[in-house]
Amino acid sequence: GEAARILTGGMVPEGADAVVMEEFTTAPDAETLEARRPVAVGENILAIGDDLKKEELILGAGSRLRSQDVGALAGVGVTSVEVHRRPRVAILPTGDELIDPRETPRVGQVRDINRFSLAAGVVEAGGEPQTEEILPDDLAVIKERLERAVGHADVVLISGGSSMGLRDYTVEAIDSLGEPGVLVHGISIKPGKPTIIGRIERDGEDKAVIGIPGHPVSALMIFHAFVQPVIQQLSGEVARTETETEGLVATLSRNVASAPGREDLVRVTLEEGENGPVVHPLMGNSAMISTMTKADGYITIPLEAEGLREGAQVRVHLY
């Protein structure tokens, strides 16, 4: 037989039908090459069309571009593609009790968490966050900032002011900006019961306005359950399958109680068990952000259930 040296990834000479890696060869002299292991016909050779065939679809519309997708496009000579604009998401934190994270809280004050956690969530979902400074519990100020936000954003998130407190102005502010206004005030989900869902029409476009609970855990849980899918849809991303969106199936490590008539979103941690993944519920108040930093995802207890038993197979929504 005959042999010729080629570079990794290079074209093989005409008539060659296999490639053997240099480390598996020896050369007793300048005219002889010995292969120290068997070599099959076609080994280490890619024929034309093995990777991609002419006119084969590389990426479909609605695909989110990942690093490997960009590399594949470069490999076939595509240097530009049409993409959807990132949805603009305005974030309005409200509450006289809120202070900037750089400040030291006094009695009755708390650092503003939601402005930053929601902004990070928007980026993860493929949107462009536009954050406002902390707004006081003042209806006129909230209405003015909301009107401005609706003018330039595709989605508006108002953090705080969604419960039935005396100074919760979100519902009134949304309704003041025109029809249809507030569509939903209160949902059968824990955490996140006081969530507000509204719609405002501006310049022929529908703008989603969502009142997010002020408690940090409730805010993030509602964001993942409701807001993230909206951002992904507005960005043109094709809806994924249940398995892709809801992660994996795992075994529940202990009983979890729930009240019928509401859907419970329970934070969980994951570990590898003898017979597959195991989930451990993380219980805690909806103001305890530590339960979110420890969580790998969450599970859902259905509306009609009174809880889940130890050993149940549950689907985990991964963060």
mmCIF file of C-alpha atoms in Angstrom:
data_model
loop_
_atom_site.group_PDB
_atom_site.id
_atom_site.type_symbol
_atom_site.label_atom_id
_atom_site.label_comp_id
_atom_site.label_asym_id
_atom_site.label_seq_id
_atom_site.Cartn_x
_atom_site.Cartn_y
_atom_site.Cartn_z
ATOM 1 C CA GLY A 1 0.000 0.000 0.000
ATOM 2 C CA GLU A 2 0.844 3.670 -0.111
ATOM 3 C CA ALA A 3 0.715 6.401 2.510
ATOM 4 C CA ALA A 4 0.985 10.186 2.558
ATOM 5 C CA ARG A 5 1.194 12.624 5.455
ATOM 6 C CA ILE A 6 -1.739 15.058 5.816
ATOM 7 C CA LEU A 7 -2.653 17.703 8.376
ATOM 8 C CA THR A 8 -5.526 17.168 10.794
ATOM 9 C CA GLY A 9 -8.713 18.038 8.943
ATOM 10 C CA GLY A 10 -6.924 18.221 5.604
ATOM 11 C CA MET A 11 -8.018 16.692 2.305
ATOM 12 C CA VAL A 12 -6.916 13.117 1.669
ATOM 13 C CA PRO A 13 -5.023 12.314 -1.551
ATOM 14 C CA GLU A 14 -6.942 10.733 -4.400
ATOM 15 C CA GLY A 15 -7.166 6.985 -3.877
ATOM 16 C CA ALA A 16 -6.703 7.100 -0.103
ATOM 17 C CA ASP A 17 -9.476 5.347 1.816
ATOM 18 C CA ALA A 18 -8.440 5.652 5.483
ATOM 19 C CA VAL A 19 -6.471 7.864 7.854
ATOM 20 C CA VAL A 20 -4.439 6.595 10.801
ATOM 21 C CA MET A 21 -3.283 8.940 13.554
ATOM 22 C CA GLU A 22 0.457 9.505 13.636
ATOM 23 C CA GLU A 23 0.765 8.308 17.238
ATOM 24 C CA PHE A 24 -0.353 4.849 16.078
ATOM 25 C CA THR A 25 2.430 4.564 13.491
ATOM 26 C CA THR A 26 6.175 4.020 13.367
ATOM 27 C CA ALA A 27 8.647 4.681 10.540
ATOM 28 C CA PRO A 28 11.547 2.196 10.522
ATOM 29 C CA ASP A 29 13.084 4.079 7.590
ATOM 30 C CA ALA A 30 12.307 6.900 5.166
ATOM 31 C CA GLU A 31 10.439 4.592 2.776
ATOM 32 C CA THR A 32 8.407 2.534 5.270
ATOM 33 C CA LEU A 33 5.417 3.283 7.516
ATOM 34 C CA GLU A 34 3.973 0.737 9.914
ATOM 35 C CA ALA A 35 0.508 0.988 11.473
ATOM 36 C CA ARG A 36 0.534 -0.456 14.991
ATOM 37 C CA ARG A 37 -3.221 -1.121 15.031
ATOM 38 C CA PRO A 38 -5.800 -2.291 12.468
ATOM 39 C CA VAL A 39 -7.266 0.415 10.212
ATOM 40 C CA ALA A 40 -10.701 0.045 8.599
ATOM 41 C CA VAL A 41 -11.724 1.472 5.237
ATOM 42 C CA GLY A 42 -13.179 4.954 5.762
ATOM 43 C CA GLU A 43 -11.678 5.356 9.229
ATOM 44 C CA ASN A 44 -11.149 9.012 10.250
ATOM 45 C CA ILE A 45 -12.537 10.247 6.914
ATOM 46 C CA LEU A 46 -15.548 12.510 6.438
ATOM 47 C CA ALA A 47 -17.022 12.401 2.962
ATOM 48 C CA ILE A 48 -18.628 15.419 1.324
ATOM 49 C CA GLY A 49 -22.124 15.761 2.783
ATOM 50 C CA ASP A 50 -21.480 13.687 5.903
ATOM 51 C CA ASP A 51 -21.805 16.796 8.094
ATOM 52 C CA LEU A 52 -24.256 18.972 6.171
ATOM 53 C CA LYS A 53 -25.829 18.359 2.798
ATOM 54 C CA LYS A 54 -26.572 21.013 0.212
ATOM 55 C CA GLU A 55 -29.778 22.928 1.075
ATOM 56 C CA GLU A 56 -30.085 21.123 4.418
ATOM 57 C CA LEU A 57 -31.694 23.268 7.146
ATOM 58 C CA ILE A 58 -29.106 24.319 9.720
ATOM 59 C CA LEU A 59 -31.284 26.420 12.028
ATOM 60 C CA GLY A 60 -35.022 26.984 11.923
ATOM 61 C CA ALA A 61 -36.820 30.262 12.548
ATOM 62 C CA GLY A 62 -37.409 30.773 16.256
ATOM 63 C CA SER A 63 -34.155 29.124 17.328
ATOM 64 C CA ARG A 64 -32.197 30.928 20.026
ATOM 65 C CA LEU A 65 -28.641 31.397 18.780
ATOM 66 C CA ARG A 66 -26.137 29.534 20.943
ATOM 67 C CA SER A 67 -22.353 29.596 20.612
ATOM 68 C CA GLN A 68 -22.371 26.310 18.681
ATOM 69 C CA ASP A 69 -25.014 27.677 16.299
ATOM 70 C CA VAL A 70 -22.893 30.730 15.541
ATOM 71 C CA GLY A 71 -19.957 28.413 14.841
ATOM 72 C CA ALA A 72 -22.043 26.273 12.481
ATOM 73 C CA LEU A 73 -23.149 29.365 10.564
ATOM 74 C CA ALA A 74 -19.555 30.522 10.220
ATOM 75 C CA GLY A 75 -18.590 27.053 8.998
ATOM 76 C CA VAL A 76 -20.950 27.314 6.025
ATOM 77 C CA GLY A 77 -20.036 30.916 5.238
ATOM 78 C CA VAL A 78 -23.103 32.620 6.725
ATOM 79 C CA THR A 79 -21.924 35.833 8.356
ATOM 80 C CA SER A 80 -25.263 37.519 9.064
ATOM 81 C CA VAL A 81 -28.809 36.379 9.844
ATOM 82 C CA GLU A 82 -32.072 38.172 10.589
ATOM 83 C CA VAL A 83 -32.967 38.105 14.277
ATOM 84 C CA HIS A 84 -35.821 39.356 16.424
ATOM 85 C CA ARG A 85 -35.256 42.446 18.527
ATOM 86 C CA ARG A 86 -34.802 41.718 22.219
ATOM 87 C CA PRO A 87 -38.057 42.588 24.020
ATOM 88 C CA ARG A 88 -37.699 45.684 26.187
ATOM 89 C CA VAL A 89 -38.861 45.047 29.746
ATOM 90 C CA ALA A 90 -39.323 47.998 32.098
ATOM 91 C CA ILE A 91 -38.946 47.266 35.821
ATOM 92 C CA LEU A 92 -40.578 49.667 38.283
ATOM 93 C CA PRO A 93 -39.801 48.963 41.969
ATOM 94 C CA THR A 94 -42.272 50.619 44.353
ATOM 95 C CA GLY A 95 -42.401 51.093 48.111
ATOM 96 C CA ASP A 96 -41.496 53.726 50.698
ATOM 97 C CA GLU A 97 -39.678 51.017 52.651
ATOM 98 C CA LEU A 98 -37.180 50.263 49.868
ATOM 99 C CA ILE A 99 -33.631 51.598 49.829
ATOM 100 C CA ASP A 100 -30.696 51.164 47.485
ATOM 101 C CA PRO A 101 -28.586 48.037 48.214
ATOM 102 C CA ARG A 102 -25.580 50.264 48.909
ATOM 103 C CA GLU A 103 -27.359 51.894 51.847
ATOM 104 C CA THR A 104 -27.628 50.591 55.418
ATOM 105 C CA PRO A 105 -31.252 49.837 56.381
ATOM 106 C CA ARG A 106 -32.822 51.640 59.316
ATOM 107 C CA VAL A 107 -35.858 50.376 61.203
ATOM 108 C CA GLY A 108 -38.670 49.666 58.744
ATOM 109 C CA GLN A 109 -36.420 49.699 55.675
ATOM 110 C CA VAL A 110 -35.323 46.872 53.353
ATOM 111 C CA ARG A 111 -32.842 46.773 50.510
ATOM 112 C CA ASP A 112 -34.356 46.644 47.034
ATOM 113 C CA ILE A 113 -33.796 43.084 45.791
ATOM 114 C CA ASN A 114 -36.394 42.695 43.061
ATOM 115 C CA ARG A 115 -35.092 45.420 40.766
ATOM 116 C CA PHE A 116 -31.844 43.504 40.341
ATOM 117 C CA SER A 117 -33.091 39.915 40.434
ATOM 118 C CA LEU A 118 -35.821 40.679 37.894
ATOM 119 C CA ALA A 119 -33.367 42.497 35.622
ATOM 120 C CA ALA A 120 -31.059 39.480 35.699
ATOM 121 C CA GLY A 121 -34.019 37.215 34.935
ATOM 122 C CA VAL A 122 -34.960 39.365 31.942
ATOM 123 C CA VAL A 123 -31.445 38.999 30.521
ATOM 124 C CA GLU A 124 -31.533 35.222 31.056
ATOM 125 C CA ALA A 125 -34.874 35.052 29.231
ATOM 126 C CA GLY A 126 -33.489 36.971 26.250
ATOM 127 C CA GLY A 127 -34.894 40.416 26.989
ATOM 128 C CA GLU A 128 -33.448 43.872 27.549
ATOM 129 C CA PRO A 129 -34.134 45.185 31.077
ATOM 130 C CA GLN A 130 -34.847 48.869 31.641
ATOM 131 C CA THR A 131 -34.830 49.607 35.359
ATOM 132 C CA GLU A 132 -36.301 52.637 37.083
ATOM 133 C CA GLU A 133 -35.230 54.104 40.386
ATOM 134 C CA ILE A 134 -37.304 53.216 43.448
ATOM 135 C CA LEU A 135 -40.765 54.811 43.268
ATOM 136 C CA PRO A 136 -42.514 56.074 46.419
ATOM 137 C CA ASP A 137 -45.998 54.917 47.418
ATOM 138 C CA ASP A 138 -47.505 57.854 45.571
ATOM 139 C CA LEU A 139 -50.258 57.210 43.018
ATOM 140 C CA ALA A 140 -49.426 60.236 40.870
ATOM 141 C CA VAL A 141 -45.746 59.278 40.627
ATOM 142 C CA ILE A 142 -46.526 55.631 39.848
ATOM 143 C CA LYS A 143 -49.035 56.619 37.144
ATOM 144 C CA GLU A 144 -46.552 59.020 35.540
ATOM 145 C CA ARG A 145 -43.704 56.467 35.495
ATOM 146 C CA LEU A 146 -46.008 53.696 34.290
ATOM 147 C CA GLU A 147 -47.251 55.844 31.414
ATOM 148 C CA ARG A 148 -43.680 56.599 30.424
ATOM 149 C CA ALA A 149 -42.658 52.942 30.651
ATOM 150 C CA VAL A 150 -45.586 51.787 28.523
ATOM 151 C CA GLY A 151 -44.445 54.230 25.855
ATOM 152 C CA HIS A 152 -41.055 52.587 25.288
ATOM 153 C CA ALA A 153 -41.247 49.036 26.688
ATOM 154 C CA ASP A 154 -42.917 45.873 25.405
ATOM 155 C CA VAL A 155 -43.551 44.553 28.922
ATOM 156 C CA VAL A 156 -43.771 46.464 32.202
ATOM 157 C CA LEU A 157 -43.127 44.837 35.576
ATOM 158 C CA ILE A 158 -44.272 46.705 38.682
ATOM 159 C CA SER A 159 -42.694 45.234 41.793
ATOM 160 C CA GLY A 160 -44.689 45.687 44.998
ATOM 161 C CA GLY A 161 -48.044 47.345 45.496
ATOM 162 C CA SER A 162 -50.032 44.330 44.310
ATOM 163 C CA SER A 163 -51.660 43.188 47.564
ATOM 164 C CA MET A 164 -54.684 44.695 49.300
ATOM 165 C CA GLY A 165 -52.735 47.121 51.486
ATOM 166 C CA LEU A 166 -53.798 50.711 52.021
ATOM 167 C CA ARG A 167 -50.905 52.045 49.945
ATOM 168 C CA ASP A 168 -50.959 49.514 47.087
ATOM 169 C CA TYR A 169 -51.680 51.621 44.015
ATOM 170 C CA THR A 170 -50.757 49.273 41.167
ATOM 171 C CA VAL A 171 -54.316 48.320 40.168
ATOM 172 C CA GLU A 172 -55.500 51.927 40.162
ATOM 173 C CA ALA A 173 -52.445 53.070 38.203
ATOM 174 C CA ILE A 174 -52.914 50.413 35.509
ATOM 175 C CA ASP A 175 -56.646 51.052 35.168
ATOM 176 C CA SER A 176 -56.043 54.794 34.855
ATOM 177 C CA LEU A 177 -54.134 54.318 31.593
ATOM 178 C CA GLY A 178 -57.084 53.036 29.582
ATOM 179 C CA GLU A 179 -58.820 49.887 28.459
ATOM 180 C CA PRO A 180 -58.674 47.012 28.983
ATOM 181 C CA GLY A 181 -56.498 47.684 32.041
ATOM 182 C CA VAL A 182 -56.360 45.081 34.799
ATOM 183 C CA LEU A 183 -57.433 41.646 33.579
ATOM 184 C CA VAL A 184 -56.528 39.580 36.642
ATOM 185 C CA HIS A 185 -55.915 40.563 40.264
ATOM 186 C CA GLY A 186 -55.030 37.556 42.354
ATOM 187 C CA ILE A 187 -54.179 34.041 41.212
ATOM 188 C CA SER A 188 -54.549 30.615 42.857
ATOM 189 C CA ILE A 189 -50.803 30.113 43.194
ATOM 190 C CA LYS A 190 -48.490 30.154 46.201
ATOM 191 C CA PRO A 191 -46.190 32.004 46.414
ATOM 192 C CA GLY A 192 -47.512 34.855 44.295
ATOM 193 C CA LYS A 193 -51.226 35.086 45.061
ATOM 194 C CA PRO A 194 -51.510 38.920 44.709
ATOM 195 C CA THR A 195 -50.099 38.931 41.149
ATOM 196 C CA ILE A 196 -51.714 41.420 38.754
ATOM 197 C CA ILE A 197 -51.980 40.884 34.999
ATOM 198 C CA GLY A 198 -53.006 43.786 32.805
ATOM 199 C CA ARG A 199 -52.945 45.035 29.243
ATOM 200 C CA ILE A 200 -52.646 48.557 27.919
ATOM 201 C CA GLU A 201 -52.975 49.603 24.284
ATOM 202 C CA ARG A 202 -50.536 52.187 22.972
ATOM 203 C CA ASP A 203 -50.002 53.188 19.337
ATOM 204 C CA GLY A 204 -51.870 50.139 18.101
ATOM 205 C CA GLU A 205 -49.830 47.723 20.207
ATOM 206 C CA ASP A 206 -50.809 45.708 23.263
ATOM 207 C CA LYS A 207 -48.426 46.162 26.176
ATOM 208 C CA ALA A 208 -48.345 43.584 28.962
ATOM 209 C CA VAL A 209 -48.271 45.070 32.464
ATOM 210 C CA ILE A 210 -47.635 42.636 35.298
ATOM 211 C CA GLY A 211 -47.779 43.479 38.984
ATOM 212 C CA ILE A 212 -45.143 41.354 40.716
ATOM 213 C CA PRO A 213 -45.433 40.667 44.484
ATOM 214 C CA GLY A 214 -42.928 42.544 46.610
ATOM 215 C CA HIS A 215 -41.567 39.528 48.490
ATOM 216 C CA PRO A 216 -38.373 38.461 46.696
ATOM 217 C CA VAL A 217 -39.166 34.741 46.430
ATOM 218 C CA SER A 218 -42.716 35.389 45.225
ATOM 219 C CA ALA A 219 -41.363 37.856 42.688
ATOM 220 C CA LEU A 220 -38.903 35.390 41.170
ATOM 221 C CA MET A 221 -41.316 32.459 41.217
ATOM 222 C CA ILE A 222 -43.950 34.481 39.363
ATOM 223 C CA PHE A 223 -41.298 35.755 36.977
ATOM 224 C CA HIS A 224 -40.236 32.225 36.033
ATOM 225 C CA ALA A 225 -43.813 30.946 35.773
ATOM 226 C CA PHE A 226 -45.441 33.867 33.919
ATOM 227 C CA VAL A 227 -43.033 36.520 32.700
ATOM 228 C CA GLN A 228 -40.230 34.418 31.244
ATOM 229 C CA PRO A 229 -42.543 32.668 28.723
ATOM 230 C CA VAL A 230 -43.913 36.061 27.623
ATOM 231 C CA ILE A 231 -40.407 37.409 26.987
ATOM 232 C CA GLN A 232 -39.436 34.289 25.055
ATOM 233 C CA GLN A 233 -42.554 34.487 22.910
ATOM 234 C CA LEU A 234 -42.012 38.178 22.157
ATOM 235 C CA SER A 235 -38.411 37.437 21.168
ATOM 236 C CA GLY A 236 -39.654 35.002 18.524
ATOM 237 C CA GLU A 237 -38.448 31.887 20.308
ATOM 238 C CA VAL A 238 -40.356 28.780 19.278
ATOM 239 C CA ALA A 239 -42.244 27.127 22.128
ATOM 240 C CA ARG A 240 -40.300 24.172 23.436
ATOM 241 C CA THR A 241 -41.594 20.761 24.424
ATOM 242 C CA GLU A 242 -42.725 20.011 27.972
ATOM 243 C CA THR A 243 -39.534 18.088 28.683
ATOM 244 C CA GLU A 244 -37.366 20.945 27.436
ATOM 245 C CA THR A 245 -39.197 23.584 29.461
ATOM 246 C CA GLU A 246 -39.836 21.575 32.606
ATOM 247 C CA GLY A 247 -36.538 19.800 33.013
ATOM 248 C CA LEU A 248 -36.334 16.288 34.383
ATOM 249 C CA VAL A 249 -38.341 13.757 36.369
ATOM 250 C CA ALA A 250 -37.109 12.988 39.887
ATOM 251 C CA THR A 251 -38.229 11.249 43.080
ATOM 252 C CA LEU A 252 -39.617 13.311 45.970
ATOM 253 C CA SER A 253 -37.672 12.725 49.200
ATOM 254 C CA ARG A 254 -40.514 13.466 51.664
ATOM 255 C CA ASN A 255 -44.182 14.381 51.958
ATOM 256 C CA VAL A 256 -45.177 17.930 50.987
ATOM 257 C CA ALA A 257 -48.519 19.325 52.185
ATOM 258 C CA SER A 258 -50.702 21.675 50.152
ATOM 259 C CA ALA A 259 -54.141 23.257 50.460
ATOM 260 C CA PRO A 260 -56.670 22.249 47.773
ATOM 261 C CA GLY A 261 -57.792 25.114 45.565
ATOM 262 C CA ARG A 262 -54.388 26.575 44.878
ATOM 263 C CA GLU A 263 -51.300 25.548 42.928
ATOM 264 C CA ASP A 264 -48.131 25.427 45.012
ATOM 265 C CA LEU A 265 -44.713 26.153 43.532
ATOM 266 C CA VAL A 266 -42.164 24.465 45.795
ATOM 267 C CA ARG A 267 -38.436 25.226 45.570
ATOM 268 C CA VAL A 268 -36.266 22.116 45.529
ATOM 269 C CA THR A 269 -32.668 20.963 45.496
ATOM 270 C CA LEU A 270 -31.485 18.020 43.406
ATOM 271 C CA GLU A 271 -29.089 15.213 44.158
ATOM 272 C CA GLU A 272 -28.231 11.915 42.494
ATOM 273 C CA GLY A 273 -29.783 8.938 44.303
ATOM 274 C CA GLU A 274 -29.257 5.209 43.912
ATOM 275 C CA ASN A 275 -32.141 4.968 41.448
ATOM 276 C CA GLY A 276 -31.876 8.359 39.776
ATOM 277 C CA PRO A 277 -32.373 12.039 40.681
ATOM 278 C CA VAL A 278 -33.945 12.892 44.048
ATOM 279 C CA VAL A 279 -35.553 16.237 44.948
ATOM 280 C CA HIS A 280 -35.592 17.766 48.429
ATOM 281 C CA PRO A 281 -38.199 20.501 49.108
ATOM 282 C CA LEU A 282 -36.906 23.821 50.432
ATOM 283 C CA MET A 283 -39.488 25.302 52.744
ATOM 284 C CA GLY A 284 -39.437 28.906 53.875
ATOM 285 C CA ASN A 285 -41.190 32.259 53.907
ATOM 286 C CA SER A 286 -41.618 34.100 50.591
ATOM 287 C CA ALA A 287 -39.333 36.860 51.881
ATOM 288 C CA MET A 288 -36.396 34.462 52.357
ATOM 289 C CA ILE A 289 -34.192 34.902 49.297
ATOM 290 C CA SER A 290 -31.800 32.234 50.615
ATOM 291 C CA THR A 291 -34.253 29.524 49.543
ATOM 292 C CA MET A 292 -33.876 30.731 45.951
ATOM 293 C CA THR A 293 -30.081 30.772 45.966
ATOM 294 C CA LYS A 294 -30.041 27.184 47.257
ATOM 295 C CA ALA A 295 -32.716 25.930 44.847
ATOM 296 C CA ASP A 296 -31.977 24.049 41.629
ATOM 297 C CA GLY A 297 -35.558 24.504 40.450
ATOM 298 C CA TYR A 298 -39.143 24.050 41.574
ATOM 299 C CA ILE A 299 -41.949 21.513 41.406
ATOM 300 C CA THR A 300 -45.670 22.157 41.027
ATOM 301 C CA ILE A 301 -48.383 20.757 43.281
ATOM 302 C CA PRO A 302 -51.615 20.780 41.231
ATOM 303 C CA LEU A 303 -54.636 22.876 42.166
ATOM 304 C CA GLU A 304 -56.775 19.887 43.129
ATOM 305 C CA ALA A 305 -54.133 18.031 45.175
ATOM 306 C CA GLU A 306 -53.728 18.041 48.961
ATOM 307 C CA GLY A 307 -50.010 17.534 48.634
ATOM 308 C CA LEU A 308 -47.484 15.039 47.310
ATOM 309 C CA ARG A 309 -46.252 11.894 49.021
ATOM 310 C CA GLU A 310 -42.696 10.772 49.554
ATOM 311 C CA GLY A 311 -41.554 8.704 46.585
ATOM 312 C CA ALA A 312 -43.783 10.493 44.072
ATOM 313 C CA GLN A 313 -42.323 11.078 40.624
ATOM 314 C CA VAL A 314 -42.304 14.829 39.982
ATOM 315 C CA ARG A 315 -41.206 16.987 37.085
ATOM 316 C CA VAL A 316 -38.661 19.643 38.032
ATOM 317 C CA HIS A 317 -38.689 23.069 36.404
ATOM 318 C CA LEU A 318 -34.960 23.796 36.327
ATOM 319 C CA TYR A 319 -33.519 27.275 36.860
#
